[in-house]
Short mmCIF file of C-alpha atoms in Angstrom, two decimals:
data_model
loop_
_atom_site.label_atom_id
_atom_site.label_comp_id
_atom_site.label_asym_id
_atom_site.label_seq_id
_atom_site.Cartn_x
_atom_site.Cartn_y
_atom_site.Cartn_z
CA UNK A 1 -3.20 14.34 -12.88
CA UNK A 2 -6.47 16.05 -13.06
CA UNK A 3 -8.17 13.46 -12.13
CA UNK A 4 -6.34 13.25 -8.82
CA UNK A 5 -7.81 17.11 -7.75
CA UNK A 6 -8.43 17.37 -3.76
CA UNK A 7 -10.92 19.90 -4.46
CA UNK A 8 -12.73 18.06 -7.02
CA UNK A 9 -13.88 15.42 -4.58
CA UNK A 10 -15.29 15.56 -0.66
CA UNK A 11 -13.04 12.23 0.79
CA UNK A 12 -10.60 10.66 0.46
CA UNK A 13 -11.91 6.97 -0.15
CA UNK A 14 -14.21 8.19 -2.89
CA UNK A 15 -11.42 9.89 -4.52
CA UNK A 16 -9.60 7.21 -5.01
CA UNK A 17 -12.47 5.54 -7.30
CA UNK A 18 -12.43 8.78 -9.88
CA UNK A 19 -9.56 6.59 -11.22
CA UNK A 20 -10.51 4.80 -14.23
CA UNK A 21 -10.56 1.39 -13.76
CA UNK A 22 -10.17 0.85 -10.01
CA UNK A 23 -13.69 0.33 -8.93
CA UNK A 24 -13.47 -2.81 -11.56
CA UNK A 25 -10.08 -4.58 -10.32
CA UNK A 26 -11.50 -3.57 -6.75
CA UNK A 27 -14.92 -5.77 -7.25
CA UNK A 28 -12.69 -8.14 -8.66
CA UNK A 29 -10.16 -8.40 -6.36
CA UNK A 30 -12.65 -8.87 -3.44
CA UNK A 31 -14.50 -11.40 -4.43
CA UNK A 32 -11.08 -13.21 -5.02
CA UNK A 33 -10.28 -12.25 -1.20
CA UNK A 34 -13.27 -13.21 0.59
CA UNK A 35 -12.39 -16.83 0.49
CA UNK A 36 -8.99 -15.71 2.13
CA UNK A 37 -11.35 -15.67 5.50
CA UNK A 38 -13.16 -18.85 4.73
CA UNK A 39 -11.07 -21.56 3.81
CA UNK A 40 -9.43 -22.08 6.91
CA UNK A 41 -12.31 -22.06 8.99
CA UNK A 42 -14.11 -23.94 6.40
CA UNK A 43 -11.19 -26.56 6.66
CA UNK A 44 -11.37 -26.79 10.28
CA UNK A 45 -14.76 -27.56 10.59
CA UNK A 46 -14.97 -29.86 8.11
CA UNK A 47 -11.87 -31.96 9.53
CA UNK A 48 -12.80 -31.60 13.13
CA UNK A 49 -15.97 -32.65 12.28
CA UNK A 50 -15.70 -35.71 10.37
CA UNK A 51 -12.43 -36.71 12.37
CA UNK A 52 -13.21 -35.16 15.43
CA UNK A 53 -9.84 -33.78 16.27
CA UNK A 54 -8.96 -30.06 16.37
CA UNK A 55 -5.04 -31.04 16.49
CA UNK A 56 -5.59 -32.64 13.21
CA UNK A 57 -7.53 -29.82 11.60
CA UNK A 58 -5.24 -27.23 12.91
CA UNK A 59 -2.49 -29.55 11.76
CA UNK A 60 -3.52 -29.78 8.19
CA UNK A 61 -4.35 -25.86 7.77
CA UNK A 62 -1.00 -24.92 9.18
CA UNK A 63 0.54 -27.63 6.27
CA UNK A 64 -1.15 -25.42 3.89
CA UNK A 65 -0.50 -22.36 4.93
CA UNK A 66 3.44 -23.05 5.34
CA UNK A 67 3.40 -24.52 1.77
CA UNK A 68 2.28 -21.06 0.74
CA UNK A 69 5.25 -19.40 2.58
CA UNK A 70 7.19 -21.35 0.49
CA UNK A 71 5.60 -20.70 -2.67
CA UNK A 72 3.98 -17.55 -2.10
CA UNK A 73 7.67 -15.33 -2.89
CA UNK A 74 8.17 -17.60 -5.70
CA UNK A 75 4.88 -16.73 -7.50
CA UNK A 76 5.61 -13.13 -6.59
CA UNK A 77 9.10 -13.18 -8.50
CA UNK A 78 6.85 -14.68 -11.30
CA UNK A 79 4.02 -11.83 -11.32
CA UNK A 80 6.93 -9.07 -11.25
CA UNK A 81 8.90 -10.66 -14.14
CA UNK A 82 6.02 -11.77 -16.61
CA UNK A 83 2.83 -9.29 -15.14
CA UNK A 84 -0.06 -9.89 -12.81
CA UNK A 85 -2.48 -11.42 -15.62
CA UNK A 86 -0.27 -13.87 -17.12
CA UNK A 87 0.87 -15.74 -13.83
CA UNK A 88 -2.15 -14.60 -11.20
CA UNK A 89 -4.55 -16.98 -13.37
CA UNK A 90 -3.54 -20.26 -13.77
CA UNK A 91 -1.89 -19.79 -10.22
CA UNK A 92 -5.05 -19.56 -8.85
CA UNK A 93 -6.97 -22.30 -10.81
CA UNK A 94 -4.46 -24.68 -9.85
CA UNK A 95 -5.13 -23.18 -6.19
CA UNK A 96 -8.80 -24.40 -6.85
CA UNK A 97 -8.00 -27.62 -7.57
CA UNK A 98 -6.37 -28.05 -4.58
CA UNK A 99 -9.33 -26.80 -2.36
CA UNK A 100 -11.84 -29.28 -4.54
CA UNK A 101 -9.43 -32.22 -4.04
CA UNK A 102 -9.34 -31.30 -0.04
CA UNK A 103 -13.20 -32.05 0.25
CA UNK A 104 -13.03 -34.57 -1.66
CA UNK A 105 -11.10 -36.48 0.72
CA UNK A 106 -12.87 -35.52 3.16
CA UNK A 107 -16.29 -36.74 1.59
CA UNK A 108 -14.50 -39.64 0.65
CA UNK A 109 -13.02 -40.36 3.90
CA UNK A 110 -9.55 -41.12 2.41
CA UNK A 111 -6.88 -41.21 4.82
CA UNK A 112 -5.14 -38.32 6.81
CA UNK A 113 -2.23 -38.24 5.33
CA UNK A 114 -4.29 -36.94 1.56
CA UNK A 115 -5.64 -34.39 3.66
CA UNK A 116 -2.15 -32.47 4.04
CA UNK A 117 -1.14 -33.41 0.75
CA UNK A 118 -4.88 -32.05 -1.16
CA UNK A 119 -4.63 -28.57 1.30
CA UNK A 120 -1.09 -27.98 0.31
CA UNK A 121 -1.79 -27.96 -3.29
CA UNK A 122 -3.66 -24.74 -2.15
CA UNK A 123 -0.22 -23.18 -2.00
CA UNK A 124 -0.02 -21.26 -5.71
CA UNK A 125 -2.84 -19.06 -4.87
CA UNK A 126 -1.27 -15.56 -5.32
CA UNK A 127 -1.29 -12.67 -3.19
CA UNK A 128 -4.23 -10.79 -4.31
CA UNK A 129 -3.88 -8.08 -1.62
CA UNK A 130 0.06 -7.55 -3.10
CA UNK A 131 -1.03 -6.74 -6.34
CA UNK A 132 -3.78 -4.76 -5.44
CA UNK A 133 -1.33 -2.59 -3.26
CA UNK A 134 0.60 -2.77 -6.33
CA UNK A 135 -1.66 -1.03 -8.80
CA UNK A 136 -2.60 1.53 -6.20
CA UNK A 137 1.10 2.37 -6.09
CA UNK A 138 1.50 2.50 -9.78
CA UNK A 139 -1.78 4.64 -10.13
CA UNK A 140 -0.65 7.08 -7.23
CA UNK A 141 3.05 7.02 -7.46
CA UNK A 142 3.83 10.56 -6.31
CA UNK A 143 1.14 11.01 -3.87
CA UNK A 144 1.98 9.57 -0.22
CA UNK A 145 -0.76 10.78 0.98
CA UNK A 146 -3.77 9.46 -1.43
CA UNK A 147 -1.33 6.21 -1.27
CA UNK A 148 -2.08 6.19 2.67
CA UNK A 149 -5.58 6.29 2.39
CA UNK A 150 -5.15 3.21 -0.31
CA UNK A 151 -3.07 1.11 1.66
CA UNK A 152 -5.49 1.59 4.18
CA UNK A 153 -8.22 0.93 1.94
CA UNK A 154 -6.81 -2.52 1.09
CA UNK A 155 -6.03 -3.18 4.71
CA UNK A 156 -9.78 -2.41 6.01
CA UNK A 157 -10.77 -4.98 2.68
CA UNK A 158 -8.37 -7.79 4.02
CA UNK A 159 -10.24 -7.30 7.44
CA UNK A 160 -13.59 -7.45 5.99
CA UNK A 161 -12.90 -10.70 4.25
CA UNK A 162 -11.96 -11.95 7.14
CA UNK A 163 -14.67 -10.61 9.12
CA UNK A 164 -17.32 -12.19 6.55
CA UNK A 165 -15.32 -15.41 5.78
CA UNK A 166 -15.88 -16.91 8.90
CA UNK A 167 -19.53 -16.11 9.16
CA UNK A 168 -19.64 -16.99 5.55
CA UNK A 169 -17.77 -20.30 6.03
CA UNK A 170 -19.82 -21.53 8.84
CA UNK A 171 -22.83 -20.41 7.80
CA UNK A 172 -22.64 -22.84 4.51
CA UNK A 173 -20.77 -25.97 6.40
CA UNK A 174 -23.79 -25.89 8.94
CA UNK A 175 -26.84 -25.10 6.91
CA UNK A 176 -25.83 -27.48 3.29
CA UNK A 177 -23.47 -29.67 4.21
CA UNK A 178 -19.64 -30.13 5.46
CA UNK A 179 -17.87 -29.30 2.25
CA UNK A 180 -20.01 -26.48 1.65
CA UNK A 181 -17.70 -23.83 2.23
CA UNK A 182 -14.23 -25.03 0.60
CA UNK A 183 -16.38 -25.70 -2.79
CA UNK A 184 -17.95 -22.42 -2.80
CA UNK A 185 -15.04 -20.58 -1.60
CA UNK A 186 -12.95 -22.06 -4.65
CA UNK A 187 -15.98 -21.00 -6.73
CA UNK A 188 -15.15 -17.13 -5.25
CA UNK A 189 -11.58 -17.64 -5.51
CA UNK A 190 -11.13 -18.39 -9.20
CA UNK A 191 -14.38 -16.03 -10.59
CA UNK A 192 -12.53 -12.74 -8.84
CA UNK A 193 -9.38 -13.86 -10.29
CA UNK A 194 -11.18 -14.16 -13.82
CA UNK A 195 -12.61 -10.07 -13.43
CA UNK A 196 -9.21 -8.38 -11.68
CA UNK A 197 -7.09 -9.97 -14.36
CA UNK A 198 -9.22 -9.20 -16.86
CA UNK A 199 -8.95 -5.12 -15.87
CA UNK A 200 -5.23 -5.03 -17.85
CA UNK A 201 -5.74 -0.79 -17.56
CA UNK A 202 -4.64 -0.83 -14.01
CA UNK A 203 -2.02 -3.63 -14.37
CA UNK A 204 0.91 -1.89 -13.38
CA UNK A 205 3.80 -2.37 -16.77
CA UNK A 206 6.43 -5.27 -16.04
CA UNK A 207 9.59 -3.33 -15.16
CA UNK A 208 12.73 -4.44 -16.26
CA UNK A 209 15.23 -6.41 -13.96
CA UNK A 210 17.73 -4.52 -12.19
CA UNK A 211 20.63 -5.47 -10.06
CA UNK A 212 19.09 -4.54 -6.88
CA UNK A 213 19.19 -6.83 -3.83
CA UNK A 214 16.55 -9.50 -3.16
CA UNK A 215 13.74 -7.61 -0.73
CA UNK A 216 14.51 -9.82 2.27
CA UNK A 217 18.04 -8.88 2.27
CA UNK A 218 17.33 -4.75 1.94
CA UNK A 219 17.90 -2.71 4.69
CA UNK A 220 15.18 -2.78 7.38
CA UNK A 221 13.31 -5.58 5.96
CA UNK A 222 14.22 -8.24 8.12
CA UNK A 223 12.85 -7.11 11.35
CA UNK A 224 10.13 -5.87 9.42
CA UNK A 225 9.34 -9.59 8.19
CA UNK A 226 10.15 -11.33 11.21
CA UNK A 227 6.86 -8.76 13.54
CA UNK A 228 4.94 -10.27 10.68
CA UNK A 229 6.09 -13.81 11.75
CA UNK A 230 5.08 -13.12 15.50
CA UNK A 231 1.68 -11.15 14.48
CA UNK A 232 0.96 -14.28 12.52
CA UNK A 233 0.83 -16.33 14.91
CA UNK A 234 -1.29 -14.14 16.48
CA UNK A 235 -4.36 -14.43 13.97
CA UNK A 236 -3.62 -18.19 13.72
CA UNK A 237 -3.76 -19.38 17.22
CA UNK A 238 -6.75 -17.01 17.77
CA UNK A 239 -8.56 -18.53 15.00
CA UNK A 240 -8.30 -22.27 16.12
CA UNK A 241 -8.24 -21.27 20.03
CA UNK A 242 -11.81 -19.16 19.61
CA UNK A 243 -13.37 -21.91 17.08
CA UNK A 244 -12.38 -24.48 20.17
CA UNK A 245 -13.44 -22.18 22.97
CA UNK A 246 -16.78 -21.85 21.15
CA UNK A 247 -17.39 -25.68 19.89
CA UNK A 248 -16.64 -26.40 24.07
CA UNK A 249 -19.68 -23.75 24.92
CA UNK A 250 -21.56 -25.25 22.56
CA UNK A 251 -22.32 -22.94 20.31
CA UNK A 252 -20.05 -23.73 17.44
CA UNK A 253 -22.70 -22.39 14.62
CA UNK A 254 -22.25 -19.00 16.28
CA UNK A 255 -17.96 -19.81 16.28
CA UNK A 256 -17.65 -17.87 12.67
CA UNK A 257 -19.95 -14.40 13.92
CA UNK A 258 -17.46 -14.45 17.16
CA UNK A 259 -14.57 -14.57 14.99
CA UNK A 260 -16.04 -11.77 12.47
CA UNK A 261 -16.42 -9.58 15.69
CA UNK A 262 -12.19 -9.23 15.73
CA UNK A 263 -12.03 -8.30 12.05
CA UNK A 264 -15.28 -6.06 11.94
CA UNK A 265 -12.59 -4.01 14.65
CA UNK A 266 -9.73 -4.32 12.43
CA UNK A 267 -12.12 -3.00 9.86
CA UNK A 268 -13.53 0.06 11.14
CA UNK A 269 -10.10 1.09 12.66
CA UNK A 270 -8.36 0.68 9.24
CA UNK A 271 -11.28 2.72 7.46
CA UNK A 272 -10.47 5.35 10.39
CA UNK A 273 -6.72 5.38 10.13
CA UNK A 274 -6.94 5.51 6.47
CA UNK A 275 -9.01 8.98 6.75
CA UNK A 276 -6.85 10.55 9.02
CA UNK A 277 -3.59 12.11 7.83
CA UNK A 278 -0.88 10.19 9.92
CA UNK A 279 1.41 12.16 12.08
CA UNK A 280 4.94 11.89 12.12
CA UNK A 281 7.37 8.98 10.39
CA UNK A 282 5.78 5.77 10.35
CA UNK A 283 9.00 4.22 11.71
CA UNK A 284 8.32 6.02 15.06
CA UNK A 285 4.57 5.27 14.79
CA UNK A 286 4.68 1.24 14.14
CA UNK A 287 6.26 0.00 17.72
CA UNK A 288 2.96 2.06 19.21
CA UNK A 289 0.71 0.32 17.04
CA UNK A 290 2.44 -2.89 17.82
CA UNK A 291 2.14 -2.33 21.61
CA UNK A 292 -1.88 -1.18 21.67
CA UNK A 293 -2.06 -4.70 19.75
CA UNK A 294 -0.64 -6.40 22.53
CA UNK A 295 -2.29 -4.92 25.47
CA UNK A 296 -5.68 -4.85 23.37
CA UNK A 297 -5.07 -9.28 23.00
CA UNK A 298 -5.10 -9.54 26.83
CA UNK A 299 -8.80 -8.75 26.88
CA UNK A 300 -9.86 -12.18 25.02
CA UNK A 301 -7.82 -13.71 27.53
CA UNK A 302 -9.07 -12.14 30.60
CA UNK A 303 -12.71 -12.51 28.89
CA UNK A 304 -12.13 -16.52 28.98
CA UNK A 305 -10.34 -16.57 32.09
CA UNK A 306 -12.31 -14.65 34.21
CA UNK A 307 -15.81 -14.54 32.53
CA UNK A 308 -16.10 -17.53 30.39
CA UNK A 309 -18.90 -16.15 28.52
CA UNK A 310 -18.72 -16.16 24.39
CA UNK A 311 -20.71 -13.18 24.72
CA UNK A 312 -17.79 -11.89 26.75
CA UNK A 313 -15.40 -12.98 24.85
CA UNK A 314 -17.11 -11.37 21.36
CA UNK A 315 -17.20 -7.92 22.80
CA UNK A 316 -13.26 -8.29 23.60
CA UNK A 317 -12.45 -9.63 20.42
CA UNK A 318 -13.90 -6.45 18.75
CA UNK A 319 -12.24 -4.70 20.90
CA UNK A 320 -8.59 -6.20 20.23
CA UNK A 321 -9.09 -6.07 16.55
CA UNK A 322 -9.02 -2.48 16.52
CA UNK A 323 -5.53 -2.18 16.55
CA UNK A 324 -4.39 -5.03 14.20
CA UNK A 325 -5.49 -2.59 10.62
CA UNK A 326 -3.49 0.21 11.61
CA UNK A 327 -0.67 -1.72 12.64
CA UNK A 328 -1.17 -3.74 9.29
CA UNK A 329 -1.16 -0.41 7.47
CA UNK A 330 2.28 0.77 9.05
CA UNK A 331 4.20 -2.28 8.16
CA UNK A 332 3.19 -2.27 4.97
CA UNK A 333 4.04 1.08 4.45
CA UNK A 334 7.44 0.37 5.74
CA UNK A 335 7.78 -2.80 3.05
CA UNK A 336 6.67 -1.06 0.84
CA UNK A 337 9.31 2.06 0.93
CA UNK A 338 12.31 -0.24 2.08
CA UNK A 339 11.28 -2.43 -1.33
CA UNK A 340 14.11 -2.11 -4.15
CA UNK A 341 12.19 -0.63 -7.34
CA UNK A 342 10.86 -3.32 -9.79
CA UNK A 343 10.18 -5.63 -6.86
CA UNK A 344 7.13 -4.15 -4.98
CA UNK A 345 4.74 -7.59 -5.61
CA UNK A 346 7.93 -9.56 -4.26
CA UNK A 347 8.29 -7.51 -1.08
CA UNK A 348 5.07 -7.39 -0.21
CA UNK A 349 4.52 -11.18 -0.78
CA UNK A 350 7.43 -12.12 1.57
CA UNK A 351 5.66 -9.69 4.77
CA UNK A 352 2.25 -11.90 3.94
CA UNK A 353 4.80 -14.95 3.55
CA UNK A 354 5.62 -14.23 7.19
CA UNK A 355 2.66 -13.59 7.96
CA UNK A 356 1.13 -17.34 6.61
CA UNK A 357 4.19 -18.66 8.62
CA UNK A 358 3.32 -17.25 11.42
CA UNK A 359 -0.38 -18.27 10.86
CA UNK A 360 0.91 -21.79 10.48
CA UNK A 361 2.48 -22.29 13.54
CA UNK A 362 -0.44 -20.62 15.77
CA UNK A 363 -2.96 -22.67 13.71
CA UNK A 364 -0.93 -25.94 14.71
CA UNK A 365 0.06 -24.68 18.30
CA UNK A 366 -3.58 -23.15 19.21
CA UNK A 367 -4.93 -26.82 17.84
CA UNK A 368 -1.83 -28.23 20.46
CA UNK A 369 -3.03 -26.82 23.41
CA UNK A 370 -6.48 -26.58 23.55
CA UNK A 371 -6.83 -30.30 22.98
CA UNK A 372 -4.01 -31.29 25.47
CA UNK A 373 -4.70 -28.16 27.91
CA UNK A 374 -7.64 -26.44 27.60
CA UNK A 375 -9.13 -23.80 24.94
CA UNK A 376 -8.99 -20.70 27.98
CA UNK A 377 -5.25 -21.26 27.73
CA UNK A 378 -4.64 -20.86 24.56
CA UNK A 379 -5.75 -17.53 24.30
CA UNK A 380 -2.35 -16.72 26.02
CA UNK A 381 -0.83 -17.90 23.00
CA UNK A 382 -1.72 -14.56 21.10
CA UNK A 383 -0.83 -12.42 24.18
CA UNK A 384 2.86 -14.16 23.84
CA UNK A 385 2.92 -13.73 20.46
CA UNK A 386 2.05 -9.84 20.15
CA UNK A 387 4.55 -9.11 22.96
CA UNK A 388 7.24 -11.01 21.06
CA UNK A 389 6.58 -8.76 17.83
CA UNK A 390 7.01 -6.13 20.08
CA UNK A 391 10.15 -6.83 21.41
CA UNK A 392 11.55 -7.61 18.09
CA UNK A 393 10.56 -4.31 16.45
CA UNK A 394 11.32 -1.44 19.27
CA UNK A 395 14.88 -1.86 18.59
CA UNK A 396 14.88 -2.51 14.80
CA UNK A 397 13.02 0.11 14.10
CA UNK A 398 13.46 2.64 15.97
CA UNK A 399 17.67 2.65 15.28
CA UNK A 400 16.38 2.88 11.70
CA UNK A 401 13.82 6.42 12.50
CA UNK A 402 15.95 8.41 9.92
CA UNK A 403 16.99 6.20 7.32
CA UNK A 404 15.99 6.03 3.45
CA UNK A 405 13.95 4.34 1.41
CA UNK A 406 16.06 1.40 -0.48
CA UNK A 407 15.01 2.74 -4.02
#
């Protein structure tokens, strides 16, 4: 493990590219991701504005995204069982498909009901971020804390897709044309799949089946899976509720920049946590990170509420993105220890699962209220949400401060 000398190189994010082949799979991998931010976005602009209803947009990205939760573990089992290459490609083309028959109906101003039907075929794309996690683990099996610092590292990359999705997203549905940002996102999607399969160095080796119980049903995983359920609502209803509060200001070209704001946070805070050498179990450090999350999604809240000013209500969504990455970081730590061996894709897959879910539900409930109460409320949606994750994970996870890793 030469390679893998401390001394040998100043950080630890540039140590981790020494590795042969990870600076490939990485390019690879994000090109894949940044669609992950832009779809959505791109979907709910380009439904709200050619049906002009936010219920209905929100309605038809949270179809989507709970047809993934569905499929999502299911595509997992397949990557773990056959390898990432084999399963990860045509998974994702048929993904594409899905996004190009989406604006098509839209262009073609079929009726709703194709719209749910077109955005749920969206549902095989696989979980880039899982396997990602899951070569960094096979490359750095043995060393927790250069694993750290790549879990981070794949945390701070899911936040910068997200941050330049939305920018991305509304950027090309305002300036071209409505559609603009579903085609080209597909275009992403399935030429980053293409390079990160194609790097089979990294791939980590298909490990043979074992006897081991399904990842949901290990020890500590549910609680584990259900804060991802809550936090996903979190991001979802944010996402709709902010798009809203911004189209009602009138300055809906500016909606995507606002939303960037809360993942450029995210971002710089995972980078940060990711340097740092955590202190102390990360079962005793995830209900902290959990409760700075909730008291940090008050401020978006209080910015709408008392200020009403998107400028206002940028500087607080920085602000409450900081601690999303290092929560993020914890619970997939957790997942990923609490994982039976052989399974690592699978487990991962089901904490994103949760997370779509969640996503789902505050997509469709943030699109609920602010067209039958007002946008302002439902940024109390996320507040609700964090504080529920909260109270589902103090007691879990704390009882479970000393226990072992299900390997």
């Amino acid at each position: 493990m030469a390679s893998l000398d401390r001394s040998s190189m100043p950080g630890p994010y540039r140590r981790l590219f020494t590795l042969p082949g990870t600076r490939a799979f990485t390019i690879g991998n994000l090109i894949a991701r940044i669609p992950m931010g832009m779809f959505s976005v791109s979907a709910i602009l380009m439904i709200a504005g050619s049906r002009g209803s936010y219920a209905l947009a929100g309605a038809v990205t949270a179809t989507g995204l709970a047809a993934t939760a569905v499929t999502a573990p299911w595509i997992a089992r397949l990557v773990d069982r056959h390898g990432q290459a084999r399963i990860a490609v045509p998974a994702t083309t048929l993904a594409a498909l899905g996004s190009v028959a989406l604006l098509l109906c839209v262009r073609h101003d079929t009726p709703d009901w194709t719209l749910f039907a077109a955005y749920a075929a969206t549902a095989t794309t696989p979980n880039l971020g899982g396997m990602s996690r899951a070569r960094w683990a096979h490359l750095l099996k043995g060393d927790d804390q250069a694993l750290h610092t790549a879990i981070s590292f794949e945390q701070a990359t899911d936040e910068l897709c997200f941050m330049l999705g939305p920018v991305l997203a509304a950027f090309l549905c305002g300036t071209f044309f409505p559609e603009a940002g579903t085609l080209v996102g597909a275009v992403l999607l399935l030429t980053g799949m293409l390079l990160f399969a194609a790097q089979r160095s990294t791939e980590p080796p298909v490990q043979q089946r074992t006897a081991a119980k399904a990842p949901f049903r290990a020890p500590g995983i549910p609680p584990l899976l259900a804060a991802c359920l809550a936090m996903g609502m979190v991001f979802g209803s944010m996402e709709v509720v902010t798009l809203a509060f911004a189209d009602a200001q009138g300055h809906k070209s500016a909606a995507g920049a606002v939303l960037a704001l809360q993942a450029a946070g995210s971002f710089a805070a995972g980078l940060l946590y990711g340097a740092l050498k955590p202190t102390g179990p990360a079962e005793r450090r995830y209900p902290y990170c959990i409760a700075a999350m909730t008291a940090l999604m008050t401020l978006p809240l209080l910015a709408a509420t008392l200020n009403g000013s998107l400028l206002a209500l940028a500087g607080a969504l920085l602000l409450a993105g900081m601690a999303t990455a290092p929560t993020m970081v914890t619970n997939m730590t957790l997942i990923q220890r609490r994982t039976p061996a052989g399974r690592l894709n699978e487990g991962m897959t089901l904490a994103v699962t949760a997370l779509l879910g969640g996503i789902a539900c505050g997509s469709a409930l943030g699109g609920w209220t602010t067209e039958h109460v007002s946008a302002t409320a439902g940024f109390g949606i996320p507040v609700t949400a964090a504080a529920a994750a909260l109270v589902i994970t103090v007691p879990g996870t704390l009882r479970r401060t000393n226990s072992r890793p299900a390997h």
